[in-house]
Short mmCIF file of C-alpha atoms in Angstrom, two decimals:
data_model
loop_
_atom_site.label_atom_id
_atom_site.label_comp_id
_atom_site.label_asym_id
_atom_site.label_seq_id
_atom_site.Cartn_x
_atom_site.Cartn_y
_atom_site.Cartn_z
CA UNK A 307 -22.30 -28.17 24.07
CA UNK A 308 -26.05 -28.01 24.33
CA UNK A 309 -28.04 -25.07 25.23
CA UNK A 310 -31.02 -25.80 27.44
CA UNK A 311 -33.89 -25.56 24.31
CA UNK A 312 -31.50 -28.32 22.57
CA UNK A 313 -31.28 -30.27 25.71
CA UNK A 314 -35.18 -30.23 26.35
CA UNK A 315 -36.07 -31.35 23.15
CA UNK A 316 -33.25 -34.39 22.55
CA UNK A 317 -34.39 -35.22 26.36
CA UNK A 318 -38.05 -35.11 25.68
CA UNK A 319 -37.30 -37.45 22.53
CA UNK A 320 -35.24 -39.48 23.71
CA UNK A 321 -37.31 -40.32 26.93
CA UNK A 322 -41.32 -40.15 25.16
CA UNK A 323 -40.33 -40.65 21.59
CA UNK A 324 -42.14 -36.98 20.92
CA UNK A 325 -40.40 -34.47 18.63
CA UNK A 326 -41.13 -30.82 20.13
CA UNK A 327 -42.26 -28.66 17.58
CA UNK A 328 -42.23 -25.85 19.79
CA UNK A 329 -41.92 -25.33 23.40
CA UNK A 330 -41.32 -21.99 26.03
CA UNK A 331 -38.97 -21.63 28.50
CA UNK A 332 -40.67 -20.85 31.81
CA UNK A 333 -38.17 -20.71 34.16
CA UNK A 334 -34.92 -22.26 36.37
CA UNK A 335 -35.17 -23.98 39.15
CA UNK A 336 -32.37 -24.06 41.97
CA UNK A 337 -31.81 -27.28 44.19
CA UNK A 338 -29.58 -26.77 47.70
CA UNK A 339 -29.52 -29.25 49.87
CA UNK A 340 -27.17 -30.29 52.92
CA UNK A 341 -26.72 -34.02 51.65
CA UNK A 342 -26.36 -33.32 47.97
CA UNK A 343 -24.72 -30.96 45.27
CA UNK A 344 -26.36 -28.34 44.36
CA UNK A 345 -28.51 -28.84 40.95
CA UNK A 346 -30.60 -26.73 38.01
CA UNK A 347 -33.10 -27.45 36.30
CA UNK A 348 -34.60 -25.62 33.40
CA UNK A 349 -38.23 -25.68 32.92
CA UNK A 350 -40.14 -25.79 29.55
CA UNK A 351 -43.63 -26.41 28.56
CA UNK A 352 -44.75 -27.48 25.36
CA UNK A 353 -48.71 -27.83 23.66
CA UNK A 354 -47.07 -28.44 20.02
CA UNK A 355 -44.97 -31.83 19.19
CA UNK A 356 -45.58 -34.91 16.94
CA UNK A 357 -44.97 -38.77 17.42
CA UNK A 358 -46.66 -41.53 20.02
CA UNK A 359 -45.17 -42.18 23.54
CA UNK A 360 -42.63 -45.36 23.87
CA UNK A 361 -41.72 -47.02 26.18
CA UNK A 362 -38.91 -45.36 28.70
CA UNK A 363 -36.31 -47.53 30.79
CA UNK A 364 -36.39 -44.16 33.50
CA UNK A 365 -40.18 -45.02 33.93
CA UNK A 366 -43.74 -45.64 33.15
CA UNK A 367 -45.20 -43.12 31.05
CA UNK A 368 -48.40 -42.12 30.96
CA UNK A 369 -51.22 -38.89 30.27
CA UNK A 370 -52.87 -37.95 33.71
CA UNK A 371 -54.57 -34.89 34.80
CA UNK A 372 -53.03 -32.09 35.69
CA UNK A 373 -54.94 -31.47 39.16
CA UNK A 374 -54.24 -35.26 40.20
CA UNK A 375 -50.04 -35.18 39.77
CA UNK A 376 -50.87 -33.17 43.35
CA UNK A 377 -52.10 -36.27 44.61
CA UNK A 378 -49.11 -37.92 43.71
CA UNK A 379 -45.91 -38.87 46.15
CA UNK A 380 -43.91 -35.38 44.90
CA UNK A 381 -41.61 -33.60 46.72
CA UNK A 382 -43.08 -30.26 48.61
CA UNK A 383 -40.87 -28.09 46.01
CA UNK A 384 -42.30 -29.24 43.06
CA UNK A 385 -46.00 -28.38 44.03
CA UNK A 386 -44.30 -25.36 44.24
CA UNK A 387 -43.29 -24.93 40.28
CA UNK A 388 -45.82 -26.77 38.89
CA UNK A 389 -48.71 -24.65 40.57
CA UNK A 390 -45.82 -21.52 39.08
CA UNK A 391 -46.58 -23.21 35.59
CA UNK A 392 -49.76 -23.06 35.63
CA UNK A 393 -50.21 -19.61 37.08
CA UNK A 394 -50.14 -16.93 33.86
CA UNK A 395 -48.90 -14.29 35.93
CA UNK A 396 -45.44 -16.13 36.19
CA UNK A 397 -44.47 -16.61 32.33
CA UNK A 398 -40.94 -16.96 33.53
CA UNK A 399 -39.48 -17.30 36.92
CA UNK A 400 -36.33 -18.11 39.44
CA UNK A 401 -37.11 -20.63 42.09
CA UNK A 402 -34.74 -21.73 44.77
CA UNK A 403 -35.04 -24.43 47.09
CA UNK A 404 -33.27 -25.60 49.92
CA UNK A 405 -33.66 -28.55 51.74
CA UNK A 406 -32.21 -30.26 54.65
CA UNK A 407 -32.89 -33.89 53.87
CA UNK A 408 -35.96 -34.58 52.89
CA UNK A 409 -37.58 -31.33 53.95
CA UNK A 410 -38.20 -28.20 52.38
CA UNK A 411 -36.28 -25.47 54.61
CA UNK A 412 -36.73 -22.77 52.36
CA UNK A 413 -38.61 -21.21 48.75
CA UNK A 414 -37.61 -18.18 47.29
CA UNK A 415 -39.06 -16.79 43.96
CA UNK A 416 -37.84 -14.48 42.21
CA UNK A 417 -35.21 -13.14 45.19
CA UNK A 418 -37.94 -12.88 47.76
CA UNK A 419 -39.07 -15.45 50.54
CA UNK A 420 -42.07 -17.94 50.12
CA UNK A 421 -43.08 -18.99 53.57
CA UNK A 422 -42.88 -22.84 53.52
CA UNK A 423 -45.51 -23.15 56.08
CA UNK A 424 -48.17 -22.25 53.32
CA UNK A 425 -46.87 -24.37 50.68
#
């Protein structure tokens, strides 16, 4: 069985054709939702790896700004981690979010309540 480092870096190989040389674990997030099981997902960020991007059946791949994935068609939750990425006073955190189809119901970091209204 894999632990979640090993898992990160065969993923991010196996899906950009880059070899992690070093990457941080920066926290776990929780998915509820009323149509689907619930799901985890382990955060990692990495500044140090080696090799060129391939080509990826799961997707196009491609370098864009930071500040413009925002822009993009991304579900309300994950503005919420990726702005928690980005912030240095979070190195590592617990997110969980519930949603009732498509909508964000509820955000709570670290046990205590985001309101979703200001997300």
């Amino acid at each position: 069985k894999e632990s979640p480092e090993q898992c990160n870096a065969r993923e991010v190989f196996e899906e950009t054709g880059l070899k992690l040389i070093f990457s941080s674990y920066r926290g776990i997030v929780t998915f509820v939702s009323d149509e689907f099981e619930t799901e985890y997902m382990h955060i990692f960020t990495s500044r140090e790896f080696v090799g060129s991007i391939k080509e990826c059946d799961e997707g196009t791949l491609e370098w864009i700004d930071k500040k413009s994935v925002y822009g993009l068609p991304i579900w309300k939750g994950d503005k919420i981690f990726l702005k928690l990425i980005e912030d240095e006073n979070y190195p590592f955190f617990s997110l969980r979010l519930e949603y009732k189809g498509d909508n964000l119901i509820s955000a709570i970091l670290n046990g205590t309540n985001l309101r979703t209204e200001d997300m």
